[in-house]
Amino acid sequence: QLVESGGESVQAGGSLGLSCAASGYTSTVACMGWFRQAPGKAREAVAVIVGRGRRPYYADSVKGRFTISQDSAKNTVYLQMNSLKSEDTAMYQCAALLYELCADYGLATKFNAWGQGTQVTVS
């Protein structure tokens, strides 16, 4: 089960941090990521991390503003979002690959577990 937290309404230019914990899973989760879906748009990958020491991947629209990080001991992934824009408004979902080896496909990395989502609204 993936449990997200941190979504809220913020003003443009502000910052927000999201977190997502893979609870009930005792092995280390290597692949984790954040996706978002705005009304009327397809879900898109925002940031993906594919293991300790590996370079994360970011969508072009968030490079330089968002940072993904992972606490492997806690099976938790974080998304720090700075310089937020109105176009960042969306439902943000975390994702993880459980019970399988992580294959690095960048933003196209496959995931098999999803959180319920947390709303981020930038005005």
CSV table of C-alpha atoms in Angstrom, one decimal:
chain,number,residue,atom,x,y,z
A,1,GLN,CA,0.0,0.0,0.0
A,2,LEU,CA,1.3,3.4,-0.9
A,3,VAL,CA,0.3,6.2,1.3
A,4,GLU,CA,0.8,9.8,0.1
A,5,SER,CA,0.7,13.0,2.0
A,6,GLY,CA,1.5,16.7,1.6
A,7,GLY,CA,-0.8,17.9,-1.1
A,8,GLU,CA,-2.5,21.3,-0.5
A,9,SER,CA,-3.2,24.7,-2.0
A,10,VAL,CA,-0.3,27.1,-2.4
A,11,GLN,CA,0.4,30.3,-4.2
A,12,ALA,CA,2.4,30.5,-7.4
A,13,GLY,CA,6.1,30.7,-6.6
A,14,GLY,CA,5.7,28.8,-3.4
A,15,SER,CA,7.0,25.4,-2.4
A,16,LEU,CA,5.5,22.2,-1.3
A,17,GLY,CA,6.8,18.8,-0.3
A,18,LEU,CA,5.1,15.5,-0.9
A,19,SER,CA,5.9,12.1,0.6
A,20,CYS,CA,4.8,8.6,-0.1
A,21,ALA,CA,5.5,5.5,2.0
A,22,ALA,CA,5.2,1.9,0.8
A,23,SER,CA,3.8,0.4,3.9
A,24,GLY,CA,3.6,-3.2,4.7
A,25,TYR,CA,6.5,-4.1,2.3
A,26,THR,CA,9.6,-5.4,4.0
A,27,SER,CA,12.0,-5.5,1.1
A,28,THR,CA,13.6,-2.4,-0.3
A,29,VAL,CA,11.7,-0.8,-3.1
A,30,ALA,CA,14.2,0.4,-5.7
A,31,CYS,CA,11.9,2.0,-8.3
A,32,MET,CA,9.6,4.8,-7.1
A,33,GLY,CA,8.2,7.7,-8.9
A,34,TRP,CA,5.7,10.6,-9.0
A,35,PHE,CA,3.1,11.1,-11.6
A,36,ARG,CA,0.4,13.7,-12.0
A,37,GLN,CA,-2.8,14.2,-13.9
A,38,ALA,CA,-4.5,17.5,-14.5
A,39,PRO,CA,-8.2,17.7,-15.4
A,40,GLY,CA,-8.7,16.8,-19.0
A,41,LYS,CA,-5.1,15.7,-19.5
A,42,ALA,CA,-3.3,12.4,-19.5
A,43,ARG,CA,-1.3,11.2,-16.6
A,44,GLU,CA,2.3,12.1,-17.0
A,45,ALA,CA,5.5,11.0,-15.2
A,46,VAL,CA,7.0,13.9,-13.2
A,47,ALA,CA,10.0,12.3,-11.6
A,48,VAL,CA,11.4,8.7,-11.3
A,49,ILE,CA,14.1,7.3,-9.1
A,50,VAL,CA,15.4,3.8,-9.9
A,51,GLY,CA,17.7,3.0,-7.0
A,52,ARG,CA,20.3,4.3,-4.7
A,53,GLY,CA,23.0,6.2,-6.3
A,54,ARG,CA,21.2,6.4,-9.6
A,55,ARG,CA,20.5,9.7,-11.3
A,56,PRO,CA,16.8,10.5,-11.1
A,57,TYR,CA,14.7,11.4,-14.1
A,58,TYR,CA,12.5,14.5,-14.5
A,59,ALA,CA,10.0,15.7,-16.9
A,60,ASP,CA,11.3,18.7,-18.8
A,61,SER,CA,8.5,20.9,-17.3
A,62,VAL,CA,9.8,20.4,-13.8
A,63,LYS,CA,13.5,20.2,-14.2
A,64,GLY,CA,15.3,22.6,-11.9
A,65,ARG,CA,12.2,23.1,-9.8
A,66,PHE,CA,11.3,19.6,-8.5
A,67,THR,CA,13.6,17.2,-6.6
A,68,ILE,CA,12.8,13.5,-6.0
A,69,SER,CA,14.5,11.7,-3.2
A,70,GLN,CA,14.2,8.3,-1.5
A,71,ASP,CA,14.7,6.9,1.9
A,72,SER,CA,15.4,3.3,1.2
A,73,ALA,CA,15.3,2.3,4.8
A,74,LYS,CA,11.7,3.6,5.1
A,75,ASN,CA,10.6,2.7,1.5
A,76,THR,CA,9.6,6.3,1.2
A,77,VAL,CA,9.9,8.7,-1.7
A,78,TYR,CA,9.7,12.4,-1.5
A,79,LEU,CA,9.0,15.2,-4.0
A,80,GLN,CA,10.1,18.6,-3.2
A,81,MET,CA,8.4,21.2,-5.4
A,82,ASN,CA,9.8,24.7,-5.6
A,83,SER,CA,8.8,27.7,-7.8
A,84,LEU,CA,5.4,26.2,-8.3
A,85,LYS,CA,3.3,27.4,-11.2
A,86,SER,CA,-0.4,27.2,-11.9
A,87,GLU,CA,0.3,24.6,-14.5
A,88,ASP,CA,1.6,22.3,-11.8
A,89,THR,CA,-2.0,22.0,-10.5
A,90,ALA,CA,-2.9,18.3,-10.6
A,91,MET,CA,-3.6,15.2,-8.7
A,92,TYR,CA,-0.2,13.8,-7.8
A,93,GLN,CA,0.2,10.0,-7.4
A,94,CYS,CA,3.2,8.1,-6.3
A,95,ALA,CA,4.1,4.8,-7.8
A,96,ALA,CA,6.4,1.9,-6.9
A,97,LEU,CA,7.5,-1.4,-8.4
A,98,LEU,CA,6.9,-4.2,-5.9
A,99,TYR,CA,8.0,-7.8,-5.9
A,100,GLU,CA,9.9,-7.3,-9.1
A,101,LEU,CA,13.4,-6.2,-10.1
A,102,CYS,CA,13.6,-2.6,-11.1
A,103,ALA,CA,14.5,-2.0,-14.8
A,104,ASP,CA,15.7,1.5,-15.6
A,105,TYR,CA,13.6,2.9,-18.4
A,106,GLY,CA,13.8,6.5,-17.2
A,107,LEU,CA,10.5,8.2,-17.1
A,108,ALA,CA,9.0,5.1,-18.9
A,109,THR,CA,9.9,2.8,-16.0
A,110,LYS,CA,7.1,0.4,-15.2
A,111,PHE,CA,5.3,0.4,-11.9
A,112,ASN,CA,2.8,-1.9,-10.5
A,113,ALA,CA,1.6,-0.1,-7.4
A,114,TRP,CA,-0.1,3.2,-7.1
A,115,GLY,CA,-1.1,5.6,-4.4
A,116,GLN,CA,-4.6,7.1,-4.2
A,117,GLY,CA,-3.2,10.6,-5.1
A,118,THR,CA,-2.9,13.9,-3.3
A,119,GLN,CA,-4.2,17.1,-4.8
A,120,VAL,CA,-1.8,20.0,-5.4
A,121,THR,CA,-3.4,23.3,-6.4
A,122,VAL,CA,-1.3,26.3,-7.3
A,123,SER,CA,-3.1,29.7,-7.7
